[in-house]
Amino acid sequence: MAMLKNEDPEVWRAIQEETKRQENTIDLIASENICSLAVQEAQGSSMTNKYAEGYSGRRWYAGCGYVDSVETLAVERAKQIFGAEHANVQPHAGSQANMAVCFSILKPGDRILGMDLSHGGHLTHGFKKNFSGMLYEVFHYGVKKETGYIDYDELRATALKVKPKLIIAGASAYPRILDFPKFKKIADEVGAYFMADIAHIAGLIAGDAHPNPVPYADFVTSTTHKTMRGPRGGLILCKEKYAKQVDSVVFPGIQGGPFMHAIAAKAVAFKEAMTDEFKKCQQQTVKNAQAMAQEFLKRKYTIVSGGTDNHLFLVDLRSKGIAGKDAQMLLETVDIILNRNTIPFDERGTNEPSGIRIGTPTVTSRGMKENDVVKIADCIDKALSNPNDNKIKEDVRKTVKGLCTAHPLYR
Ligand code: DSN
């Protein structure tokens, strides 16, 4: 970054420090990951200069030959990975992908049924301060109190009662397999569209570590930067019969010029996602989450639903006498980065929730295995159990440093 260093040392320094922070901390934020330097090179390329409103071969501007070729690569690779009939790689992020699908099939006031935010759902699945909650009449389903698994009976009963026009599967904090055939069956029964938001689990699906909703869902939306390990961005997959309406909502409906540098980076990430290395990493991500959840169970922590099938799990800290936010802040002091999270039926509310969310995509991308993540669980347990013991916290910091040094960000 010699040019940047010379021209804008303040920004250059902040970027250096951020890279160092990432190198020297254990990142357990379930929605984060480390994209390759090849992805970052594509993202930081001359394609950021190009306006390309429209789609490959049908642009409003001249000079689009090369950006056309990368968008075509990204589209074809996305279709191949997920077995989809149509892909739109232009959404700037997951929220725009969800907005585009909603705008393509719903009118204001229509009913939608999505997972409750406080049970693990996403803002764009009907939160009242999000476009989805403002424009549509929202109904929610959640998990069973006793098991932590989605209550499909309740979901079906609600669907039969309210007859939503759209049913959304997908979550930001749900540790279990999503039963896409079951969602589809309920959607068919009530004549609803079925959308699967796979933002969190797209990489797992690409790596055969979670079932694929594409054969069942009318629309599949995603981000490209979580388990998918690409640049920050969004993606829509759908049946061919919806292609035109989805494309015309993305552009010109809700977006202008696509971010061609990001689309180039998506193409690179999709190529990487077809490798054996990527698949192994996704499967290891799940094994690591399971090993870590098991370790917490051994240490008498409460894990929502008793474990995990995917890349994340939720620790209910109520029995440990520490709030989620305090745990998050305390762990940051020992270089472990994660986020507080509501647990289902949380009495403390969303601002001061009772749990933490732990995800293994980043540590797995760094090459960590079960024995490493068990050490991380030990570090977390030690820090949470001894919040005022500086000696123990110093030991934890040393262990974290050792793990980070042994597993550099880029290998
Ligand atoms: N904010 C993301 C997450 O952390 O899960 C979801 O978009």
Short mmCIF file of C-alpha atoms and ligand atoms in Angstrom, two decimals:
data_model
loop_
_atom_site.label_atom_id
_atom_site.label_comp_id
_atom_site.label_asym_id
_atom_site.label_seq_id
_atom_site.Cartn_x
_atom_site.Cartn_y
_atom_site.Cartn_z
CA MET A 1 0.00 0.00 0.00
CA ALA A 2 2.90 2.35 -0.84
CA MET A 3 0.71 4.83 -2.74
CA LEU A 4 -1.82 5.05 0.05
CA LYS A 5 0.88 5.38 2.70
CA ASN A 6 2.33 8.33 0.83
CA GLU A 7 -0.92 10.04 -0.05
CA ASP A 8 -3.02 9.50 3.05
CA PRO A 9 -0.96 8.24 5.99
CA GLU A 10 -3.93 8.55 8.39
CA VAL A 11 -6.09 6.13 6.44
CA TRP A 12 -3.07 3.93 5.70
CA ARG A 13 -2.26 3.72 9.41
CA ALA A 14 -5.84 2.85 10.35
CA ILE A 15 -5.84 0.04 7.78
CA GLN A 16 -2.49 -1.28 9.08
CA GLU A 17 -3.82 -1.22 12.62
CA GLU A 18 -7.04 -2.96 11.60
CA THR A 19 -5.06 -5.70 9.86
CA LYS A 20 -2.91 -6.08 12.97
CA ARG A 21 -6.04 -6.21 15.14
CA GLN A 22 -7.42 -8.99 12.98
CA GLU A 23 -4.06 -10.85 13.12
CA ASN A 24 -3.78 -10.63 16.88
CA THR A 25 -7.32 -11.37 18.03
CA ILE A 26 -9.57 -14.40 17.91
CA ASP A 27 -12.69 -13.46 15.91
CA LEU A 28 -15.77 -15.44 16.86
CA ILE A 29 -18.34 -13.15 15.24
CA ALA A 30 -20.45 -15.66 13.34
CA SER A 31 -21.14 -13.32 10.42
CA GLU A 32 -17.48 -12.46 9.77
CA ASN A 33 -14.76 -14.27 7.87
CA ILE A 34 -11.45 -13.63 6.10
CA CYS A 35 -11.60 -13.30 2.35
CA SER A 36 -8.49 -14.15 0.37
CA LEU A 37 -5.98 -11.60 -0.85
CA ALA A 38 -7.06 -12.48 -4.41
CA VAL A 39 -10.61 -11.41 -3.52
CA GLN A 40 -9.23 -8.24 -1.94
CA GLU A 41 -7.14 -7.45 -5.03
CA ALA A 42 -10.20 -7.76 -7.28
CA GLN A 43 -12.19 -5.58 -4.87
CA GLY A 44 -9.47 -2.94 -4.80
CA SER A 45 -9.17 -2.78 -8.59
CA SER A 46 -9.87 -0.37 -11.46
CA MET A 47 -13.35 -1.86 -11.82
CA THR A 48 -14.46 0.53 -9.10
CA ASN A 49 -14.21 3.30 -11.73
CA LYS A 50 -16.76 1.85 -14.11
CA TYR A 51 -20.43 2.70 -14.42
CA ALA A 52 -22.37 -0.25 -15.80
CA GLU A 53 -26.09 0.31 -15.18
CA GLY A 54 -27.97 -2.59 -16.67
CA TYR A 55 -26.82 -6.18 -17.07
CA SER A 56 -24.08 -7.93 -19.09
CA GLY A 57 -24.58 -7.17 -22.79
CA ARG A 58 -27.38 -4.67 -22.01
CA ARG A 59 -25.68 -1.63 -20.44
CA TRP A 60 -26.44 2.06 -20.55
CA TYR A 61 -22.78 3.01 -20.92
CA ALA A 62 -20.02 2.31 -23.42
CA GLY A 63 -16.82 0.57 -22.40
CA CYS A 64 -18.46 -2.27 -20.49
CA GLY A 65 -16.79 -5.23 -22.24
CA TYR A 66 -14.53 -6.25 -19.35
CA VAL A 67 -17.00 -5.64 -16.56
CA ASP A 68 -19.51 -7.64 -18.59
CA SER A 69 -17.14 -10.57 -18.62
CA VAL A 70 -16.65 -10.56 -14.83
CA GLU A 71 -20.37 -10.19 -14.15
CA THR A 72 -21.06 -13.14 -16.45
CA LEU A 73 -18.41 -15.17 -14.63
CA ALA A 74 -19.92 -14.28 -11.25
CA VAL A 75 -23.45 -15.16 -12.41
CA GLU A 76 -22.47 -18.47 -14.01
CA ARG A 77 -20.34 -19.52 -11.04
CA ALA A 78 -23.10 -18.67 -8.55
CA LYS A 79 -25.60 -20.70 -10.59
CA GLN A 80 -23.19 -23.62 -10.76
CA ILE A 81 -22.40 -23.64 -7.02
CA PHE A 82 -26.01 -23.65 -5.90
CA GLY A 83 -27.67 -25.34 -8.90
CA ALA A 84 -29.81 -22.25 -9.51
CA GLU A 85 -31.67 -21.32 -12.68
CA HIS A 86 -30.95 -17.60 -12.37
CA ALA A 87 -28.55 -15.43 -10.36
CA ASN A 88 -28.38 -11.69 -9.78
CA VAL A 89 -25.01 -10.68 -8.32
CA GLN A 90 -25.67 -6.94 -8.14
CA PRO A 91 -27.28 -6.44 -4.70
CA HIS A 92 -24.91 -4.31 -2.64
CA ALA A 93 -25.69 -6.37 0.47
CA GLY A 94 -28.07 -8.93 1.92
CA SER A 95 -30.64 -6.28 2.88
CA GLN A 96 -30.88 -5.09 -0.72
CA ALA A 97 -31.23 -8.69 -1.91
CA ASN A 98 -34.15 -9.20 0.48
CA MET A 99 -35.68 -5.84 -0.44
CA ALA A 100 -35.48 -6.71 -4.14
CA VAL A 101 -37.31 -10.01 -3.65
CA CYS A 102 -39.98 -8.35 -1.49
CA PHE A 103 -40.51 -5.54 -3.98
CA SER A 104 -40.75 -8.01 -6.85
CA ILE A 105 -43.70 -9.94 -5.36
CA LEU A 106 -45.32 -7.90 -2.57
CA LYS A 107 -47.43 -4.77 -2.32
CA PRO A 108 -47.41 -2.57 0.80
CA GLY A 109 -49.76 -4.10 3.36
CA ASP A 110 -49.21 -7.69 2.22
CA ARG A 111 -48.57 -10.25 4.90
CA ILE A 112 -45.20 -11.85 5.49
CA LEU A 113 -44.16 -14.57 7.94
CA GLY A 114 -40.55 -14.62 9.12
CA MET A 115 -38.53 -15.72 12.11
CA ASP A 116 -38.75 -13.54 15.20
CA LEU A 117 -35.64 -11.37 15.56
CA SER A 118 -35.40 -12.26 19.22
CA HIS A 119 -35.39 -15.97 18.31
CA GLY A 120 -32.59 -15.55 15.78
CA GLY A 121 -34.29 -13.95 12.74
CA HIS A 122 -32.96 -10.98 10.76
CA LEU A 123 -33.96 -7.30 10.65
CA THR A 124 -35.15 -7.64 7.05
CA HIS A 125 -37.55 -10.44 7.99
CA GLY A 126 -40.04 -8.01 9.50
CA PHE A 127 -38.41 -5.89 12.23
CA LYS A 128 -40.65 -2.89 12.85
CA LYS A 129 -37.95 -0.27 12.17
CA ASN A 130 -36.80 -2.00 8.98
CA PHE A 131 -38.43 -1.50 5.54
CA SER A 132 -39.89 -5.00 5.91
CA GLY A 133 -41.67 -4.09 9.14
CA MET A 134 -42.77 -0.69 7.88
CA LEU A 135 -44.25 -1.83 4.57
CA TYR A 136 -45.77 -5.20 5.32
CA GLU A 137 -48.04 -6.76 7.88
CA VAL A 138 -45.63 -8.99 9.72
CA PHE A 139 -46.20 -12.26 11.53
CA HIS A 140 -43.49 -14.25 13.23
CA TYR A 141 -42.61 -17.79 14.12
CA GLY A 142 -39.98 -18.82 16.63
CA VAL A 143 -38.36 -21.70 18.43
CA LYS A 144 -39.79 -24.05 21.03
CA LYS A 145 -38.93 -23.00 24.56
CA GLU A 146 -38.07 -26.54 25.64
CA THR A 147 -35.87 -27.47 22.68
CA GLY A 148 -34.61 -24.30 21.00
CA TYR A 149 -35.57 -25.83 17.62
CA ILE A 150 -37.94 -24.02 15.22
CA ASP A 151 -41.54 -24.81 16.10
CA TYR A 152 -42.76 -25.95 12.68
CA ASP A 153 -46.23 -26.78 14.06
CA GLU A 154 -46.64 -23.21 15.28
CA LEU A 155 -45.24 -21.91 11.98
CA ARG A 156 -47.80 -23.97 10.03
CA ALA A 157 -50.66 -22.97 12.32
CA THR A 158 -49.78 -19.28 11.91
CA ALA A 159 -49.43 -19.67 8.15
CA LEU A 160 -52.84 -21.36 7.91
CA LYS A 161 -54.39 -18.63 10.04
CA VAL A 162 -52.89 -15.50 8.46
CA LYS A 163 -52.28 -16.73 4.90
CA PRO A 164 -49.05 -14.79 4.30
CA LYS A 165 -48.01 -13.96 0.79
CA LEU A 166 -44.39 -14.72 1.64
CA ILE A 167 -42.76 -17.12 4.08
CA ILE A 168 -39.11 -16.48 4.90
CA ALA A 169 -36.68 -19.11 6.18
CA GLY A 170 -33.31 -17.98 7.44
CA ALA A 171 -31.67 -16.53 10.52
CA SER A 172 -28.71 -14.76 12.00
CA ALA A 173 -28.58 -16.73 15.21
CA TYR A 174 -30.13 -20.16 14.73
CA PRO A 175 -27.78 -23.08 15.32
CA ARG A 176 -29.77 -25.87 13.71
CA ILE A 177 -30.43 -27.20 10.20
CA LEU A 178 -33.25 -25.36 8.44
CA ASP A 179 -35.80 -27.84 7.12
CA PHE A 180 -36.37 -26.33 3.68
CA PRO A 181 -38.73 -29.08 2.40
CA LYS A 182 -40.94 -28.43 5.43
CA PHE A 183 -41.01 -24.66 4.77
CA LYS A 184 -41.85 -25.33 1.13
CA LYS A 185 -44.69 -27.71 2.06
CA ILE A 186 -46.24 -25.11 4.37
CA ALA A 187 -45.81 -22.35 1.77
CA ASP A 188 -47.52 -24.51 -0.85
CA GLU A 189 -50.34 -25.35 1.54
CA VAL A 190 -51.19 -21.66 2.01
CA GLY A 191 -50.26 -20.45 -1.47
CA ALA A 192 -47.32 -18.34 -0.26
CA TYR A 193 -44.04 -17.61 -1.97
CA PHE A 194 -41.10 -19.20 -0.20
CA MET A 195 -37.83 -17.29 0.22
CA ALA A 196 -34.75 -18.74 1.92
CA ASP A 197 -32.25 -16.20 3.23
CA ILE A 198 -28.99 -18.16 3.41
CA ALA A 199 -26.75 -15.20 4.28
CA HIS A 200 -25.21 -17.02 7.23
CA ILE A 201 -25.01 -20.51 5.78
CA ALA A 202 -24.24 -19.96 2.07
CA GLY A 203 -20.66 -21.19 2.44
CA LEU A 204 -21.81 -24.25 4.35
CA ILE A 205 -24.26 -25.03 1.55
CA ALA A 206 -21.56 -24.56 -1.08
CA GLY A 207 -19.36 -26.89 0.97
CA ASP A 208 -22.07 -29.57 1.38
CA ALA A 209 -22.24 -28.88 5.10
CA HIS A 210 -25.91 -27.80 5.10
CA PRO A 211 -28.86 -28.75 2.84
CA ASN A 212 -29.45 -26.50 -0.16
CA PRO A 213 -32.80 -24.64 -0.41
CA VAL A 214 -32.54 -23.97 -4.15
CA PRO A 215 -34.65 -26.98 -5.20
CA TYR A 216 -37.44 -25.83 -2.86
CA ALA A 217 -37.45 -22.05 -2.65
CA ASP A 218 -38.86 -19.58 -5.16
CA PHE A 219 -36.13 -17.15 -4.12
CA VAL A 220 -32.84 -17.59 -2.29
CA THR A 221 -31.01 -14.53 -1.00
CA SER A 222 -27.58 -14.28 0.53
CA THR A 223 -24.63 -12.19 1.48
CA THR A 224 -21.27 -13.10 0.02
CA HIS A 225 -19.01 -12.21 2.95
CA LYS A 226 -20.04 -14.51 5.79
CA THR A 227 -19.36 -18.24 5.57
CA MET A 228 -19.15 -17.66 1.78
CA ARG A 229 -15.76 -15.94 2.39
CA GLY A 230 -16.11 -13.36 -0.37
CA PRO A 231 -16.31 -9.57 -0.49
CA ARG A 232 -19.03 -7.68 1.36
CA GLY A 233 -22.07 -8.00 -0.90
CA GLY A 234 -25.41 -9.61 -1.76
CA LEU A 235 -26.77 -12.25 -4.09
CA ILE A 236 -30.17 -13.44 -5.33
CA LEU A 237 -30.89 -16.85 -6.81
CA CYS A 238 -34.30 -17.67 -8.26
CA LYS A 239 -36.27 -19.71 -10.70
CA GLU A 240 -36.01 -18.51 -14.30
CA LYS A 241 -39.66 -17.51 -14.28
CA TYR A 242 -38.90 -14.77 -11.70
CA ALA A 243 -35.64 -13.61 -13.32
CA LYS A 244 -37.01 -10.61 -15.18
CA GLN A 245 -39.00 -9.19 -12.28
CA VAL A 246 -36.13 -9.63 -9.81
CA ASP A 247 -33.57 -8.09 -12.17
CA SER A 248 -35.73 -5.08 -12.87
CA VAL A 249 -36.29 -4.44 -9.17
CA VAL A 250 -32.54 -4.61 -8.40
CA PHE A 251 -31.91 -2.20 -11.29
CA PRO A 252 -33.50 0.26 -11.85
CA GLY A 253 -35.92 -0.42 -8.97
CA ILE A 254 -33.72 -0.01 -5.91
CA GLN A 255 -30.13 0.37 -7.12
CA GLY A 256 -28.26 2.38 -9.73
CA GLY A 257 -24.81 1.44 -10.98
CA PRO A 258 -23.61 -1.94 -9.75
CA PHE A 259 -20.34 -2.10 -7.79
CA MET A 260 -18.30 -3.78 -10.50
CA HIS A 261 -15.21 -4.10 -8.29
CA ALA A 262 -17.32 -5.99 -5.74
CA ILE A 263 -18.82 -8.15 -8.49
CA ALA A 264 -15.31 -8.99 -9.73
CA ALA A 265 -14.41 -9.99 -6.18
CA LYS A 266 -17.61 -12.08 -5.91
CA ALA A 267 -16.56 -13.93 -9.09
CA VAL A 268 -13.19 -14.74 -7.51
CA ALA A 269 -14.79 -15.90 -4.26
CA PHE A 270 -17.23 -18.12 -6.19
CA LYS A 271 -14.31 -19.74 -8.01
CA GLU A 272 -12.64 -20.40 -4.66
CA ALA A 273 -15.90 -21.84 -3.32
CA MET A 274 -15.72 -24.61 -5.90
CA THR A 275 -12.40 -25.93 -4.59
CA ASP A 276 -11.89 -28.91 -2.30
CA GLU A 277 -10.02 -26.67 0.12
CA PHE A 278 -13.14 -24.50 0.53
CA LYS A 279 -15.41 -27.51 1.02
CA LYS A 280 -13.10 -28.99 3.66
CA CYS A 281 -12.95 -25.65 5.43
CA GLN A 282 -16.76 -25.41 5.57
CA GLN A 283 -17.06 -28.91 6.99
CA GLN A 284 -14.34 -28.12 9.52
CA THR A 285 -16.21 -24.94 10.46
CA VAL A 286 -19.16 -27.08 11.60
CA LYS A 287 -16.90 -29.60 13.37
CA ASN A 288 -15.20 -26.74 15.20
CA ALA A 289 -18.50 -25.20 16.29
CA GLN A 290 -19.66 -28.60 17.54
CA ALA A 291 -16.40 -29.26 19.40
CA MET A 292 -16.54 -25.87 21.04
CA ALA A 293 -20.21 -26.17 22.03
CA GLN A 294 -19.45 -29.60 23.52
CA GLU A 295 -16.61 -28.12 25.57
CA PHE A 296 -18.93 -25.45 26.98
CA LEU A 297 -21.51 -28.10 27.83
CA LYS A 298 -18.81 -30.08 29.65
CA ARG A 299 -18.11 -26.95 31.66
CA LYS A 300 -21.79 -26.68 32.60
CA TYR A 301 -22.72 -23.76 30.35
CA THR A 302 -26.21 -23.69 28.87
CA ILE A 303 -26.16 -23.86 25.08
CA VAL A 304 -29.39 -22.92 23.27
CA SER A 305 -30.85 -26.11 21.70
CA GLY A 306 -28.07 -28.12 23.36
CA GLY A 307 -25.53 -27.73 20.58
CA THR A 308 -25.23 -26.85 16.92
CA ASP A 309 -25.48 -28.24 13.39
CA ASN A 310 -23.84 -25.26 11.73
CA HIS A 311 -21.17 -22.58 12.18
CA LEU A 312 -22.53 -20.94 15.32
CA PHE A 313 -24.03 -21.52 18.72
CA LEU A 314 -25.57 -19.40 21.46
CA VAL A 315 -24.38 -19.47 25.04
CA ASP A 316 -27.07 -18.62 27.59
CA LEU A 317 -25.13 -16.88 30.35
CA ARG A 318 -27.98 -16.53 32.84
CA SER A 319 -26.66 -19.30 35.07
CA LYS A 320 -23.19 -17.71 35.05
CA GLY A 321 -24.33 -14.41 36.50
CA ILE A 322 -22.89 -12.25 33.72
CA ALA A 323 -24.82 -10.32 31.06
CA GLY A 324 -24.05 -10.76 27.36
CA LYS A 325 -22.74 -7.22 26.97
CA ASP A 326 -20.43 -7.48 29.97
CA ALA A 327 -19.12 -10.81 28.65
CA GLN A 328 -18.50 -9.23 25.24
CA MET A 329 -16.60 -6.31 26.80
CA LEU A 330 -14.62 -8.51 29.16
CA LEU A 331 -13.60 -10.89 26.37
CA GLU A 332 -12.46 -8.00 24.21
CA THR A 333 -9.94 -7.14 26.94
CA VAL A 334 -8.38 -10.60 26.41
CA ASP A 335 -8.42 -10.25 22.60
CA ILE A 336 -11.43 -12.47 21.97
CA ILE A 337 -13.98 -10.72 19.75
CA LEU A 338 -17.61 -11.80 19.69
CA ASN A 339 -21.07 -10.29 20.09
CA ARG A 340 -23.76 -10.28 22.71
CA ASN A 341 -27.00 -11.84 21.56
CA THR A 342 -30.53 -12.37 22.73
CA ILE A 343 -31.40 -15.91 23.56
CA PRO A 344 -34.93 -17.10 22.76
CA PHE A 345 -37.45 -15.88 25.38
CA ASP A 346 -34.82 -13.51 26.80
CA GLU A 347 -36.27 -11.55 29.71
CA ARG A 348 -33.52 -8.94 29.50
CA GLY A 349 -34.55 -7.63 26.07
CA THR A 350 -32.48 -6.89 22.99
CA ASN A 351 -30.22 -4.12 24.32
CA GLU A 352 -28.96 -6.00 27.35
CA PRO A 353 -29.34 -9.61 26.25
CA SER A 354 -28.48 -12.69 28.27
CA GLY A 355 -26.30 -14.48 25.80
CA ILE A 356 -23.32 -14.44 23.49
CA ARG A 357 -23.13 -15.77 19.94
CA ILE A 358 -20.05 -17.77 19.02
CA GLY A 359 -19.15 -18.54 15.41
CA THR A 360 -16.25 -20.48 13.94
CA PRO A 361 -15.90 -19.29 10.29
CA THR A 362 -12.93 -16.98 10.87
CA VAL A 363 -10.90 -19.23 13.14
CA THR A 364 -11.47 -22.12 10.73
CA SER A 365 -10.37 -20.03 7.76
CA ARG A 366 -7.18 -19.45 9.77
CA GLY A 367 -6.69 -23.22 9.86
CA MET A 368 -7.74 -23.90 13.44
CA LYS A 369 -9.05 -27.36 14.28
CA GLU A 370 -10.96 -28.93 17.16
CA ASN A 371 -8.00 -28.90 19.58
CA ASP A 372 -7.49 -25.17 18.95
CA VAL A 373 -11.12 -24.18 19.47
CA VAL A 374 -11.28 -26.22 22.66
CA LYS A 375 -8.40 -24.04 23.88
CA ILE A 376 -10.44 -20.96 22.93
CA ALA A 377 -13.40 -22.30 24.93
CA ASP A 378 -11.04 -22.75 27.86
CA CYS A 379 -9.85 -19.14 27.47
CA ILE A 380 -13.44 -17.84 27.40
CA ASP A 381 -14.40 -19.90 30.43
CA LYS A 382 -11.35 -18.73 32.38
CA ALA A 383 -11.97 -15.07 31.58
CA LEU A 384 -15.70 -15.21 32.34
CA SER A 385 -15.14 -17.11 35.57
CA ASN A 386 -12.37 -14.77 36.80
CA PRO A 387 -13.29 -11.30 35.55
CA ASN A 388 -11.13 -9.54 38.14
CA ASP A 389 -8.08 -11.79 38.13
CA ASN A 390 -5.43 -9.98 36.10
CA LYS A 391 -2.98 -12.88 36.22
CA ILE A 392 -5.52 -15.26 34.67
CA LYS A 393 -6.49 -12.66 32.07
CA GLU A 394 -2.81 -12.18 31.17
CA ASP A 395 -2.43 -15.97 30.74
CA VAL A 396 -5.50 -16.01 28.49
CA ARG A 397 -4.07 -13.18 26.41
CA LYS A 398 -0.85 -15.18 25.99
CA THR A 399 -2.75 -18.27 24.84
CA VAL A 400 -4.73 -16.13 22.37
CA LYS A 401 -1.49 -14.62 21.06
CA GLY A 402 -0.01 -18.11 20.62
CA LEU A 403 -3.04 -19.34 18.67
CA CYS A 404 -3.00 -16.25 16.46
CA THR A 405 0.72 -16.57 15.73
CA ALA A 406 0.35 -20.25 14.87
CA HIS A 407 -2.55 -19.49 12.52
CA PRO A 408 -1.89 -16.36 10.47
CA LEU A 409 -4.76 -14.64 8.65
CA TYR A 410 -3.31 -15.35 5.22
CA ARG A 411 -1.53 -18.62 4.59
N1 DSN B 1 -25.41 -8.40 11.13
C1 DSN B 1 -25.35 -9.77 10.67
C2 DSN B 1 -25.00 -10.72 11.75
O1 DSN B 1 -24.13 -10.38 12.56
O2 DSN B 1 -25.53 -11.80 11.82
C3 DSN B 1 -26.57 -10.17 9.97
O3 DSN B 1 -26.75 -9.40 8.85
#
